[in-house]
Coordinates of C-alpha atoms and ligand atoms in Angstrom, one line a residue:
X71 CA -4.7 -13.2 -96.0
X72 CA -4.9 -11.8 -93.0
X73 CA -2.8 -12.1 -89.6
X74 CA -6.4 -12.1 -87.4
X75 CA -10.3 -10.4 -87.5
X76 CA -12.4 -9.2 -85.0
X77 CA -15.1 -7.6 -84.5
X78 CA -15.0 -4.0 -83.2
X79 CA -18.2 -1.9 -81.7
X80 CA -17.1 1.5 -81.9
X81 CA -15.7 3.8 -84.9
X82 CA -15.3 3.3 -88.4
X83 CA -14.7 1.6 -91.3
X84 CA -11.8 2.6 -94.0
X85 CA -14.7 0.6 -96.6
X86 CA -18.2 0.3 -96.1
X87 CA -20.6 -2.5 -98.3
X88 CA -23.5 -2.2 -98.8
X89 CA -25.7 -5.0 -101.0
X90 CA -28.2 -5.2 -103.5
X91 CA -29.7 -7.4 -105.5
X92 CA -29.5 -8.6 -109.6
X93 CA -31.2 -5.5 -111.5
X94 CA -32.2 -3.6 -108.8
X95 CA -30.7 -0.5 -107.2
X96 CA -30.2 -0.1 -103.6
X97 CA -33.3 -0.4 -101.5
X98 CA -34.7 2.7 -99.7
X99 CA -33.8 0.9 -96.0
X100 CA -30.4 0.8 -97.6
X101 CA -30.3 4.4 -98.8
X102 CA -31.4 5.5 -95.7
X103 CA -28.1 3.6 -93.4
X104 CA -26.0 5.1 -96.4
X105 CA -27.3 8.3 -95.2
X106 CA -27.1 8.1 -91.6
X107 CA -23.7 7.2 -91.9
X108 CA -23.2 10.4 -94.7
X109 CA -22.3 7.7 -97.6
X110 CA -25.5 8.0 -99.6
X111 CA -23.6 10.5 -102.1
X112 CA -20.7 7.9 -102.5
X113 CA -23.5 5.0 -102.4
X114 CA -25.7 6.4 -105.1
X115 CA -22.2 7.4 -107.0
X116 CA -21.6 3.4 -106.8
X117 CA -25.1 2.4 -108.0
X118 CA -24.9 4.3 -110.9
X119 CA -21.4 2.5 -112.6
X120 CA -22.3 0.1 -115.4
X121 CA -20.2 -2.4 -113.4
X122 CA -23.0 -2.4 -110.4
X123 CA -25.8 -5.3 -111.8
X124 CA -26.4 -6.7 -108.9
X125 CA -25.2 -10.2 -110.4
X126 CA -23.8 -12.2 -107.8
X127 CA -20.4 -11.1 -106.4
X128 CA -20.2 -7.9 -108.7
X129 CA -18.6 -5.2 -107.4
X130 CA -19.2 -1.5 -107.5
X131 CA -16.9 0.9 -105.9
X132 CA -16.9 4.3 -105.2
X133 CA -15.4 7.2 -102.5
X134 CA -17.0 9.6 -100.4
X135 CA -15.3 13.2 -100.7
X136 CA -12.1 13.4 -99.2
X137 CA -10.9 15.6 -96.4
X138 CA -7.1 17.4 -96.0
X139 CA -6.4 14.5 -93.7
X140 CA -8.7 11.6 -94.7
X141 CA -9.1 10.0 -98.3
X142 CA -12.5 9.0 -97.7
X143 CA -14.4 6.2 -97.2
X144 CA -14.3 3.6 -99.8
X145 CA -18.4 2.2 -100.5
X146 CA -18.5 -0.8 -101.9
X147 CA -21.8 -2.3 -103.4
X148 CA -22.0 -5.9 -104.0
X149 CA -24.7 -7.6 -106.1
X150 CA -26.2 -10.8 -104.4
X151 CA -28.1 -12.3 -107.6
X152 CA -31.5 -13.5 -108.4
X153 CA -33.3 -11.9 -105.4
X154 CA -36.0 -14.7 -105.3
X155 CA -32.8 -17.4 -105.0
X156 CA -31.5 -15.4 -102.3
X157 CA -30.3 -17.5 -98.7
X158 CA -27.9 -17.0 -96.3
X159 CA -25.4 -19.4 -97.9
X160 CA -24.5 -16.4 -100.7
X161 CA -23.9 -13.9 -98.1
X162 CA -21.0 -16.4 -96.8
X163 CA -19.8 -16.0 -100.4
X164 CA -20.2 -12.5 -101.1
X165 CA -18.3 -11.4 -97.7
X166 CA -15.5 -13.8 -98.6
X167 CA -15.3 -11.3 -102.1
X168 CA -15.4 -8.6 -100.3
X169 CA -12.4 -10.0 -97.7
X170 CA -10.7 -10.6 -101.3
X171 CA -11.3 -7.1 -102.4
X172 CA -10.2 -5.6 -99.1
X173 CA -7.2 -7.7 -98.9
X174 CA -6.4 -6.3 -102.6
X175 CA -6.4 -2.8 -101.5
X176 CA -4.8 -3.2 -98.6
X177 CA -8.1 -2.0 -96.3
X178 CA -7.9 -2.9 -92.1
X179 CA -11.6 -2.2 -91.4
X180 CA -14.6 -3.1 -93.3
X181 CA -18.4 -2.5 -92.3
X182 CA -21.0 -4.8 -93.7
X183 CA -24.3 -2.9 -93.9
X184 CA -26.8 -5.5 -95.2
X185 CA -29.8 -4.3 -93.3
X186 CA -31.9 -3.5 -96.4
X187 CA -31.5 -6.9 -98.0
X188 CA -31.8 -8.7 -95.1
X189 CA -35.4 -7.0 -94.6
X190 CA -36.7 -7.4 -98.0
X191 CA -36.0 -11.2 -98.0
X192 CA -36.9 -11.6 -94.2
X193 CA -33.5 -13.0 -93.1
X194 CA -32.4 -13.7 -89.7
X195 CA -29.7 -11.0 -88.9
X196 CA -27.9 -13.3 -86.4
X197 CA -27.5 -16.2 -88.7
X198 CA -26.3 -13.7 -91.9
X199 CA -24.0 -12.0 -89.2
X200 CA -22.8 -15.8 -88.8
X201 CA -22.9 -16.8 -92.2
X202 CA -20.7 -13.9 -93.6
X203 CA -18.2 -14.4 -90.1
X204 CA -17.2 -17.7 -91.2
X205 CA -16.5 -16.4 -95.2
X206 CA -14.4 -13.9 -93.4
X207 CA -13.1 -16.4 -90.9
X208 CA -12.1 -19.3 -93.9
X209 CA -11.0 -17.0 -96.1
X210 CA -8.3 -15.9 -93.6
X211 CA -6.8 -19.5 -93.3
X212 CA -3.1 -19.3 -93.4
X213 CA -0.7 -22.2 -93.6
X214 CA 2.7 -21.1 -94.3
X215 CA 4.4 -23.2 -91.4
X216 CA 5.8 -25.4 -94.0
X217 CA 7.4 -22.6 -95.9
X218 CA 11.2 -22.1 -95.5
X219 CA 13.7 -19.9 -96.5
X220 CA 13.0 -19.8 -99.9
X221 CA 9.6 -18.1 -99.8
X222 CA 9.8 -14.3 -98.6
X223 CA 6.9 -13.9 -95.8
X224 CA 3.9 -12.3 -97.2
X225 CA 3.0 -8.9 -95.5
X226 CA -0.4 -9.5 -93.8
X227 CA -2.4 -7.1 -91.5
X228 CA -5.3 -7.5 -89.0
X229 CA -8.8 -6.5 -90.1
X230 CA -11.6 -5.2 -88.1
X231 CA -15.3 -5.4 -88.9
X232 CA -18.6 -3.5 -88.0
X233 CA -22.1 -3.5 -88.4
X234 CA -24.5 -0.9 -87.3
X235 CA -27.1 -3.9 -86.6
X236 CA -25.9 -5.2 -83.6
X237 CA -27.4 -8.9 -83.9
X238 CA -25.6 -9.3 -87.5
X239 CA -22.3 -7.8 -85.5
X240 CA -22.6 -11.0 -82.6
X241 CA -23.3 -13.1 -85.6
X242 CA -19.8 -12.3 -87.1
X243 CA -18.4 -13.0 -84.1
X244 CA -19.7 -16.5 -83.9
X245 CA -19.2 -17.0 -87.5
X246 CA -15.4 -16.1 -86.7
X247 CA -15.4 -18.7 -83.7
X248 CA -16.7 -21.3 -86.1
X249 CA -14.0 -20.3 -88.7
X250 CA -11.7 -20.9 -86.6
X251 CA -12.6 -24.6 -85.2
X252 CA -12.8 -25.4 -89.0
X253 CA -9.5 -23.5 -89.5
X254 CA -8.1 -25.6 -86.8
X255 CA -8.8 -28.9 -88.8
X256 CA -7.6 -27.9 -92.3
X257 CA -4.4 -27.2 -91.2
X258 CA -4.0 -30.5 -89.2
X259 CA -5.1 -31.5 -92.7
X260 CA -2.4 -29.6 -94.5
X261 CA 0.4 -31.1 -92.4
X262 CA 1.9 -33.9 -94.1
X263 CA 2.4 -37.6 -93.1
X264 CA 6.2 -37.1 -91.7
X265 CA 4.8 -35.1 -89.2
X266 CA 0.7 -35.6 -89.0
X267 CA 1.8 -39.0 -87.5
X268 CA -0.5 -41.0 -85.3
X269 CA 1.1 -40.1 -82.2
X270 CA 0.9 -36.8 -83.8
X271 CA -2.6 -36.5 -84.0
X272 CA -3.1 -37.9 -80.4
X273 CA -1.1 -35.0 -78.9
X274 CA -3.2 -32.8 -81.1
X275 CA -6.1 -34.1 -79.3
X276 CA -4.5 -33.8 -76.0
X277 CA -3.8 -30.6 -76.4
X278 CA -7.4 -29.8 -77.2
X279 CA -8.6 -31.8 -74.5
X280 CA -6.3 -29.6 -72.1
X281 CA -7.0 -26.1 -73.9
X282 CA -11.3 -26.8 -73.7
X283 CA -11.4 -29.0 -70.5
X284 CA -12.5 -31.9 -72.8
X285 CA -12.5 -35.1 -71.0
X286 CA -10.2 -37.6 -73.4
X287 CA -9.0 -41.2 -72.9
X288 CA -6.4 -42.8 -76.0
X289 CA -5.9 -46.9 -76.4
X290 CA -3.0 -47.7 -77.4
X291 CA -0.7 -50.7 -77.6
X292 CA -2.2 -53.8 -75.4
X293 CA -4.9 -51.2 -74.5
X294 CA -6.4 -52.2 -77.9
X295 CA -5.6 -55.8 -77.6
X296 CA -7.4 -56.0 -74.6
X297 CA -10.7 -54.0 -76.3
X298 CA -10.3 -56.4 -79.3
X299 CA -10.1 -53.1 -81.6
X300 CA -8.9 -55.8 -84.3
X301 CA -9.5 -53.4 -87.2
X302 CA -6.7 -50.4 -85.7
X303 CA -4.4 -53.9 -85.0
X304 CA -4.4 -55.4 -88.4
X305 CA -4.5 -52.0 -90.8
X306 CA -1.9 -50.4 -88.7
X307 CA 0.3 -53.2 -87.9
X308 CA 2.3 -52.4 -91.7
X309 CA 4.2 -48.7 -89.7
X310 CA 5.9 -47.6 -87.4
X311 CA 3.9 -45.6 -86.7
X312 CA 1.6 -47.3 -84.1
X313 CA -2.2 -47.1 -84.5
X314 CA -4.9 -45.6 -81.4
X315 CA -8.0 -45.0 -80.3
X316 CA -8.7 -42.0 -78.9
X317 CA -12.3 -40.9 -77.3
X318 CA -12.9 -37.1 -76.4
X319 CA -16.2 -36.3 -74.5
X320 CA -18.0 -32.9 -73.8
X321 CA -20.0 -32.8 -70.4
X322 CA -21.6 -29.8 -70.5
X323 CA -22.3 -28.6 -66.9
X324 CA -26.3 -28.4 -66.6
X325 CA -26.8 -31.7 -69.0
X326 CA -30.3 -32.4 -70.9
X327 CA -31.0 -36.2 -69.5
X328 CA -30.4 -36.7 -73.1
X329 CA -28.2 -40.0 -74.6
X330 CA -25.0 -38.5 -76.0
X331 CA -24.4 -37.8 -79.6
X332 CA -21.3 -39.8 -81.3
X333 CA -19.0 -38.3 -83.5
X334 CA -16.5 -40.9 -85.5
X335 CA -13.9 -40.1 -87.7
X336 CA -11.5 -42.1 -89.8
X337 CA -8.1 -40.8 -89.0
X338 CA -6.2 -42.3 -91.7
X339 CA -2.4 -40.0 -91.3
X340 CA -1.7 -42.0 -94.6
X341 CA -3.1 -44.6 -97.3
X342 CA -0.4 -45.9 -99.4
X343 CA -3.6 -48.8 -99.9
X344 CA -1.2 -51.3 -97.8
X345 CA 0.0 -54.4 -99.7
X346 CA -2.3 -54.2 -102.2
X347 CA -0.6 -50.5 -103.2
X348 CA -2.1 -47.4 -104.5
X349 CA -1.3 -47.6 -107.8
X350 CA -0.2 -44.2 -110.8
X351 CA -0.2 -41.4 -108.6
X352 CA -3.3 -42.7 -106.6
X353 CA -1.4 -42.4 -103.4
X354 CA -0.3 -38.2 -103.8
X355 CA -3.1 -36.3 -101.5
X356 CA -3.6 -39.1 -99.0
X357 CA -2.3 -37.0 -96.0
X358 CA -5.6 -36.0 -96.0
X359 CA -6.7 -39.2 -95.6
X360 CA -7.3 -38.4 -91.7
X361 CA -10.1 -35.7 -92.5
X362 CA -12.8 -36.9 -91.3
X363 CA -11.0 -37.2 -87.8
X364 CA -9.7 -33.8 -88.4
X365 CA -12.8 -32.2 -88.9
X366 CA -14.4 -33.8 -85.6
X367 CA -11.7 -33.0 -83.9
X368 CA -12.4 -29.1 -85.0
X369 CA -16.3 -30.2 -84.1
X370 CA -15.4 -30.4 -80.5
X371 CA -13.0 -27.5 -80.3
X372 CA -16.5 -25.7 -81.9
X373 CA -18.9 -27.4 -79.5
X374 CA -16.4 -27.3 -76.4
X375 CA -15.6 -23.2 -77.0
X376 CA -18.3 -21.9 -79.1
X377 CA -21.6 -24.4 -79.0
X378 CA -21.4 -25.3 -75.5
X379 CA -24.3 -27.5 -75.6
X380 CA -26.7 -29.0 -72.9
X381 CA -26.0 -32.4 -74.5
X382 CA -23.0 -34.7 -73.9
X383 CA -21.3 -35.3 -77.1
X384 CA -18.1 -38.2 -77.8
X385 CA -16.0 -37.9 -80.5
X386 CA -13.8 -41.0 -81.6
X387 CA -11.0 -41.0 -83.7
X388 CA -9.7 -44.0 -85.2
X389 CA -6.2 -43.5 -85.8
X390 CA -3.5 -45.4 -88.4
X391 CA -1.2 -45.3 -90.8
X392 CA -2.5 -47.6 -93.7
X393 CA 1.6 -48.4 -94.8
X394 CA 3.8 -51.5 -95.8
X395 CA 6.1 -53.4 -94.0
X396 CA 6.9 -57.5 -93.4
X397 CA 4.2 -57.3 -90.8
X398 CA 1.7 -55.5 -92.7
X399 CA -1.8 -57.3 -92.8
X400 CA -2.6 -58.7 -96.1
X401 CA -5.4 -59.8 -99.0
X402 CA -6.7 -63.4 -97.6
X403 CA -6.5 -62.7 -93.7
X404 CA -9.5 -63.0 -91.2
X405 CA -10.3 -60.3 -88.8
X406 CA -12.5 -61.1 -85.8
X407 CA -14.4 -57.8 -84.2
X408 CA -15.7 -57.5 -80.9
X409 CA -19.5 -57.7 -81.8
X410 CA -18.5 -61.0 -83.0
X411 CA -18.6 -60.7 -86.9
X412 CA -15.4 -61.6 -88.8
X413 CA -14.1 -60.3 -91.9
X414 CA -12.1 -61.3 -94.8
X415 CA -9.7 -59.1 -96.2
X416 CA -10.1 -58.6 -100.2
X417 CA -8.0 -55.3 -100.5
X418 CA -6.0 -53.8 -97.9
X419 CA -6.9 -50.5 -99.8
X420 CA -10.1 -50.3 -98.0
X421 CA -9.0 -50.3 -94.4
X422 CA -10.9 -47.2 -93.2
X423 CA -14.4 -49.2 -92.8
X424 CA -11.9 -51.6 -91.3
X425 CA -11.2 -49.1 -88.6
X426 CA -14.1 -47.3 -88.4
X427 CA -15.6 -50.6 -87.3
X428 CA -14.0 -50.8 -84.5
X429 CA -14.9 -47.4 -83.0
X430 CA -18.6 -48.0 -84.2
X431 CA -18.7 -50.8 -82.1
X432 CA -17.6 -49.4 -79.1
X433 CA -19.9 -46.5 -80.1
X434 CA -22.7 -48.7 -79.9
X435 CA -22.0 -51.1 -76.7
X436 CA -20.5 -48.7 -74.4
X437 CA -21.9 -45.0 -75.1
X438 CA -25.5 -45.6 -75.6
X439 CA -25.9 -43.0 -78.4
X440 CA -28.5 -40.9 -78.9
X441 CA -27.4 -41.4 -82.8
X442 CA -23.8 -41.8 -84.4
X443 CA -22.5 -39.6 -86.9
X444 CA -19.2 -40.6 -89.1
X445 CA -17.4 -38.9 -91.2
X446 CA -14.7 -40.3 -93.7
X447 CA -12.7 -40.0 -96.5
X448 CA -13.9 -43.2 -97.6
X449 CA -14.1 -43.7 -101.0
X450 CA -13.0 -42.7 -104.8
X451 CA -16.8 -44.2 -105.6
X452 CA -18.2 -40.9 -103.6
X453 CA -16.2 -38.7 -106.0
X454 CA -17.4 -40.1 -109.0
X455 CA -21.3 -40.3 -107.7
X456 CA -21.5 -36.5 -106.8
X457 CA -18.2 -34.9 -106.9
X458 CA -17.2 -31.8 -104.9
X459 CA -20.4 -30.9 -104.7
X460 CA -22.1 -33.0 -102.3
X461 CA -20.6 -35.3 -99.4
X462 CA -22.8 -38.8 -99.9
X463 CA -25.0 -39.1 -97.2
X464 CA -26.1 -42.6 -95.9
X465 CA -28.8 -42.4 -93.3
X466 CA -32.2 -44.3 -93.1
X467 CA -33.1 -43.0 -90.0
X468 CA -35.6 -40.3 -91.2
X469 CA -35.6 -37.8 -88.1
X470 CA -32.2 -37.8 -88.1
X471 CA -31.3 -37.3 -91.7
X472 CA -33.8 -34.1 -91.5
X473 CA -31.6 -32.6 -88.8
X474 CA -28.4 -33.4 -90.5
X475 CA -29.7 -32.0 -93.7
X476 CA -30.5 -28.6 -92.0
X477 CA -27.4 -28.4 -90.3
X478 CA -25.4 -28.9 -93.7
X479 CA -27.5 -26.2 -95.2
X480 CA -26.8 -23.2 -92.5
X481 CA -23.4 -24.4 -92.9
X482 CA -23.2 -24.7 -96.7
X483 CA -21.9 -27.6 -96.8
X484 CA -23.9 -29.6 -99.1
X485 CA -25.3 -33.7 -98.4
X486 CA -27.1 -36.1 -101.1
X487 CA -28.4 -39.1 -99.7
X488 CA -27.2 -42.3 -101.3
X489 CA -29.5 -45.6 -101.4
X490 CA -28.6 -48.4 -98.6
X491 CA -30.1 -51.6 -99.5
X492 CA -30.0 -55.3 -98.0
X493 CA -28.8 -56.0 -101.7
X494 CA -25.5 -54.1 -101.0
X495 CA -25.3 -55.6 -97.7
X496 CA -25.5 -58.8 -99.8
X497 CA -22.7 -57.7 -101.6
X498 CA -20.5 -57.8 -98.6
X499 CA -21.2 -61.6 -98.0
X500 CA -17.9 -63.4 -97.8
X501 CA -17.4 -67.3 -98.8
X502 CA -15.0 -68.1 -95.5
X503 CA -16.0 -65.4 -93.2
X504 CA -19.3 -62.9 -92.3
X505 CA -18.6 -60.0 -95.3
X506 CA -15.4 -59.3 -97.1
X507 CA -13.9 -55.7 -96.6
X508 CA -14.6 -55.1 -100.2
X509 CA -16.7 -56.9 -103.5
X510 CA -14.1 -57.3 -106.3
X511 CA -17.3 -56.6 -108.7
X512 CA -16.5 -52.8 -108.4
X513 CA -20.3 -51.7 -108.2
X514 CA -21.3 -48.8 -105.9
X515 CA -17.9 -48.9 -104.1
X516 CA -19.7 -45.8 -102.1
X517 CA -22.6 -47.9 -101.0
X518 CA -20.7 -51.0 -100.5
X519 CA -18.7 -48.8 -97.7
X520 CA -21.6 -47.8 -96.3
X521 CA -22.9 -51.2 -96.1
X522 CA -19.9 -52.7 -94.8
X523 CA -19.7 -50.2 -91.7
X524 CA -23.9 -51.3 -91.4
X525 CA -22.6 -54.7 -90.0
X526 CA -20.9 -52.9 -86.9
X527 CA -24.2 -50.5 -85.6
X528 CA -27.1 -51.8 -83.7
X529 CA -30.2 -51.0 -85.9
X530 CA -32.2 -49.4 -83.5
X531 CA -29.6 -46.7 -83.3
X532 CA -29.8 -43.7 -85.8
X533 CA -26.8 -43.7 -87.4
X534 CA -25.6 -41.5 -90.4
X535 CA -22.6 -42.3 -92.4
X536 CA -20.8 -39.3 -94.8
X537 CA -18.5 -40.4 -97.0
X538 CA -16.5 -37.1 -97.8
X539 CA -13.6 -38.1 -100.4
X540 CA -15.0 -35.5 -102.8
X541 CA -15.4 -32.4 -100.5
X542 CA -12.6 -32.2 -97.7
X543 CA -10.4 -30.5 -100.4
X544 CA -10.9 -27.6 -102.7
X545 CA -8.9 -27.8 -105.9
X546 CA -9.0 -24.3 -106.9
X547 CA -10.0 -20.7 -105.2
X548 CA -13.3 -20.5 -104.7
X549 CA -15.8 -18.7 -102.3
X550 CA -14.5 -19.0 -99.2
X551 CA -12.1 -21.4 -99.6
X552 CA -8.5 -21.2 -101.1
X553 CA -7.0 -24.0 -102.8
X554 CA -6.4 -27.0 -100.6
X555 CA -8.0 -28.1 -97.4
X556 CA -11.9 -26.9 -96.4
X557 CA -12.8 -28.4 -93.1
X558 CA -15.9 -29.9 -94.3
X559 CA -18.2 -31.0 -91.6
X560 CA -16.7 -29.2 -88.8
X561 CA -19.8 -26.3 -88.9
X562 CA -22.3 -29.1 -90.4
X563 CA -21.6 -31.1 -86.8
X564 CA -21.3 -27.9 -84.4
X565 CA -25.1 -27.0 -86.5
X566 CA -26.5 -30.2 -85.7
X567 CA -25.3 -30.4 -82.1
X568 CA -26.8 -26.9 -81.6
X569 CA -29.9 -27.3 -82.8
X570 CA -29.8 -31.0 -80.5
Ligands
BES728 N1 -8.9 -43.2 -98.7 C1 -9.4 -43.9 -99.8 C2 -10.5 -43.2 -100.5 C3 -10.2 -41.9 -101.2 C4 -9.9 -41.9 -102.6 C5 -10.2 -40.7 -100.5 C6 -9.6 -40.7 -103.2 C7 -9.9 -39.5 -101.2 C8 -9.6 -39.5 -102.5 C9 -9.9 -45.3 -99.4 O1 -9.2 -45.8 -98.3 C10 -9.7 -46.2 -100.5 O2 -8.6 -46.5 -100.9 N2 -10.8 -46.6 -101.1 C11 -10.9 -47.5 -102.2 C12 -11.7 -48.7 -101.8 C13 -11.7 -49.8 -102.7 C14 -10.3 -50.5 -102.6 C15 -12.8 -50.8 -102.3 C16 -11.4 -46.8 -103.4 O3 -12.4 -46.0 -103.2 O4 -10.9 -46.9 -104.4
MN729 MN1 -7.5 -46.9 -98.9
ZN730 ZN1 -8.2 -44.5 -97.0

C-alpha cells in the first residue's frame, strides 16, 4: 500500500484525523488542537455531515480553505464506537481505515490528533501511539515478489505521520518497529514450499542472526542423530528436503539473573500429511504450515531490534518438510525420544507434535526455562473450537497464562484457553508403545495435541502451548490485515517478553 512510513517531527500534514466517539461530537480538548493548528473551521465543518456518527470506523471529511498555492488541509474525523467499549485495540483498527482512506486519495502525510479521546477515556498515549503504529505498519505489508511480468507494478508512495503529542508520536514509531518484525514473518509465510524450503528457512535465520547479532546454532544431518531428535528424523525423512534444528538466543548485555524464556515453533515448509495424505483439497494452504516458526522468528527480530530485553530469550525452530517418498516414515512405526518415551505412529498427518517434541525436550533438559512458549499450526480441531477468532490456549500454569493473556490483549491478538485433562492424556495411551501420535476416536483433536506435546515438558516448568491453525491467515480484508498471512503471535511474544 505503501513503499515505507515514518514518523516525522517537524511540518505538516496533507490530512489531519481527528476522533470522536458514537453520538457525540468532538470533545472541547479536541476542538481546541483543531484550533491551534487553524482546522477547527474545517473540523467543525466535518462534525456537522450526516455521515460523522461516531460509529466505529465512520468517516467524515472535510477541507480547510484553500490558498492560490495550497488546496488545503484535508480533516478527517473518525468515529471510534461505543465510548464506554472503548480500548486501545480499536485505535489499531481505526488508523488502519484511515491508512485505507489515505492510500485512496493518494495522501503522503497524515497527522493523528487523538489527544481528546485519549483523555476522556484515560488512555496511555505511548501504548495508542503503538497501537495505531502497527495498524499503519500491517496495513503496509507488501508481497508482490512473486508477481511477474504479467502484473503491471502498482504505483506506491512513502507516507509520513505526525502527532502533536509527542509520547503518541514515539509510540508510532515502536508500533512501526513491531509492524515490521511481524511483516518480516508473513511474508516468509507467503513464500511458497519451492522456495520456503528447509534449508530455506535456516538461511532466513542466519541471516537474522547476522543482521541482530543473535547467537544461532542449526543441527542438521548426524547432528540430529547424535541429539536423538527422532521426531525431525522420522517426519522428514519422506523429502528431499532435509529436516533441522535450529536454536537462536538473545543475550542481552546487562542480563536479569533470570532463567531464559523459550520460544518453539513448528516449522512445517509443507504438510502433504505424509503417507497417510491430505485428502480433497486439504493439502492447498499448507505452506503456511511453518507459521508458528515464522512468527518466532519475527519474535526475535522484535525482541533483538526493538524489545531489547534484560532477559535471555531462545527461540527453536523445528524444521521439516512433512512429504512422501520410499523412505517416508509411516502408520505402525515406533519412535523413541530422548526423554525416553516412545511413540507409535497412527497418522503421519500429525507430525508437528512429532517435531515439536523434540525441541521441547531439549527445551526442558538443556535451557532451564523460565517457562516455554509454542506456537503451531497444529490442528484443524482449533479451527472448528474457536475459529479465527481466538488462537486456543493450553496453559495450566496460572501466573503464566495471566501474562500471556495480557500480552495477546495489547497486541490484539486474541487467546481462549482450552481444557487439559489427565483424561486426554489418557487418550494418548498407545497398546505397543507410551502414547500414539494421534487417537483414531476423532474427539478434541485440539486437546489431544496439546496432550501429546504434555509427555515431552517437565511439569514443574510453566509451559503454554497455542495452537494457531485458525488465526495465522486472514481470509478476507479486514482491519489491519489484508487478505492472506497476519503474523499472529509475533507482537503477543515481543508483549510478553517486555513486560518479563
Ligand atoms: N498442519 C495441520 C493442521 C492444520 C489444518 C493447520 C488446517 C492449518 C489448517 C496438522 O499437521 C494436521 O494435519 N493435523 C491433523 C491432525 C490429525 C491427523 C490428528 C488435523 O488437525 O486434522
Ligand atoms: Mn499434518
Ligand atoms: Zn501440519
Amino acid at each position: 500500500m505503501f513503499t515505507s512510513i515514518s514518523v516525522s517531527r517537524k511540518g505538516a500534514s496533507d490530512s489531519v484525523a481527528f476522533a470522536h466517539f458514537q453520538g457525540e461530537k468532538p470533545d472541547s480538548r479536541t476542538l481546541s488542537l483543531a484550533a491551534g493548528l487553524g482546522l477547527k473551521d474545517a473540523l467543525l465543518a466535518a462534525a456537522a455531515l450526516p455521515e460523522a456518527t461516531g460509529d466505529a470506523n465512520a468517516l467524515a471529511e472535510s477541507f480547510s480553505a484553500p490558498t492560490k498555492s495550497t488546496p488545503g488541509t484535508r480533516v478527517i474525523l473518525i468515529g471510534l464506537g461505543d465510548k464506554s467499549k472503548f480500548n486501545i485495540n480499536a485505535l489499531r483498527h481505526a488508523a488502519a481505515v484511515l491508512g485505507r482512506r489515505v492510500a485512496a486519495v493518494k495522501g503522503r502525510s497524515l497527522s493523528l490528533e487523538f489527544d481528546g479521546i485519549l483523555a476522556a477515556t484515560k488512555s496511555d498515549p505511548h501504548a495508542a501511539g503503538t497501537a495505531a503504529g502497527e495498524g499503519l505498519g500491517l496495513l503496509a505489508w507488501v508481497c508482490d515478489q512473486f508477481r511477474g511480468k504479467a502484473t503491471p507494478a502498482p504505483k506506491r508512495h512513502a507516507l509520513s505521520l505526525r502527532s502533536s503529542d509527542a509520547d503518541f508520536a514515539t509510540g508510532l514509531t515502536r508500533g512501526l518497529a513491531l509492524a515490521e518484525s511481524t511483516n518480516l514473518t508473513r511474508t516468509l509465510s507467503q513464500t511458497p514450499p519451492n522456495i520456503a524450503t528447509t534449508t530455506f528457512m535456516a538461511d532466513q535465520a542466519k541471516k537474522l542472526a547476522r543482521a541482530t547479532g543473535l547467537k544461532i546454532k542449526i543441527w542438521e544431518g548426524q547432528d540430529l542423530v547424535r541429539e536423538r531428535f527422532q521426531g525431525l528424523i522420522n517426519v522428514g525423512k519422506g523429502s528431499i528436503y532435509k529436516p533441522c534444528l535450529i536454536r537462536l538466543e538473545y543475550n542481552p548485555p546487562i542480563a536479569k539473573a533470570a532463567k531464559p524464556a523459550v520460544l518453539v515453533g513448528k516449522t512445517m515448509t509443507y504438510d502433504t500429511g505424509g503417507l497417510s495424505l491430505k485428502i480433497n483439497n486439504g493439502m492447498v494452504g499448507m505452506k503456511r504450515d511453518k507459521d508458528g516458526g515464522c512468527a518466532v522468528l519475527g519474535a526475535m527480530h522484535a525482541i533483538a531490534t526493538t524489545i531489547k530485553p534484560r532477559r535471555r530469550v531462545v527461540a527453536l525452530l523445528a524444521v521439516a518438510e512433512n512429504s512422501i517418498n520410499e523412505e517416508a516414515y509411516r502408520p505402525d512405526d515406533v519412535i523413541t525420544y530422548r526423554n525416553g518415551v516412545t511413540v507409535e505412529v497412527t497418522n503421519t498427518d500429525a507430525e508437528g507434535r512429532l517435531v515439536l517434541a523434540d525441541a521441547l525436550c531439549w527445551a526442558c533438559e538443556q535451557e532451564n526455562p523460565g517457562y516455554i512458549v509454542d506456537l503451531a499450526t497444529l490442528t484443524g480441531g482449533v479451527i472448528t473450537a474457536l475459529g479465527s477468532t481466538y488462537a486456543g490456549m493450553f496453559c495450566d500454569h496460572d501466573a503464566l497464562r495471566a501474562k500471556i493473556e495480557s500480552a495477546a490483549d495489547a497486541a490484539g491478538e486474541r487467546v481462549w484457553r482450552l481444557p487439559m485433562h489427565q483424561e486426554y492424556r489418557d487418550m494418548m495411551k498407545s497398546p505397543i508403545a507410551d502414547i500414539l501420535n494421534s487417537n483414531p476416536n476423532r474427539k478434541a483433536h485440539a486437546g489431544q495435541g496439546a496432550a501429546f506435546l504434555s509427555y515431552f515438558v517437565e511439569d514443574k516448568i510453566p509451559w503454554c502451548h497455542l495452537d494457531i491453525a485458525g488465526v495465522h491467515v486472514a481470509e478476507k480484508n479486514s482491519g489491519p490485515y489484508i487478505e492472506g498471512p497476519t503474523g499472529w503471535g509475533v507482537r503477543l511474544l515481543a508483549n510478553l517478553i517486555d513486560a518479563d
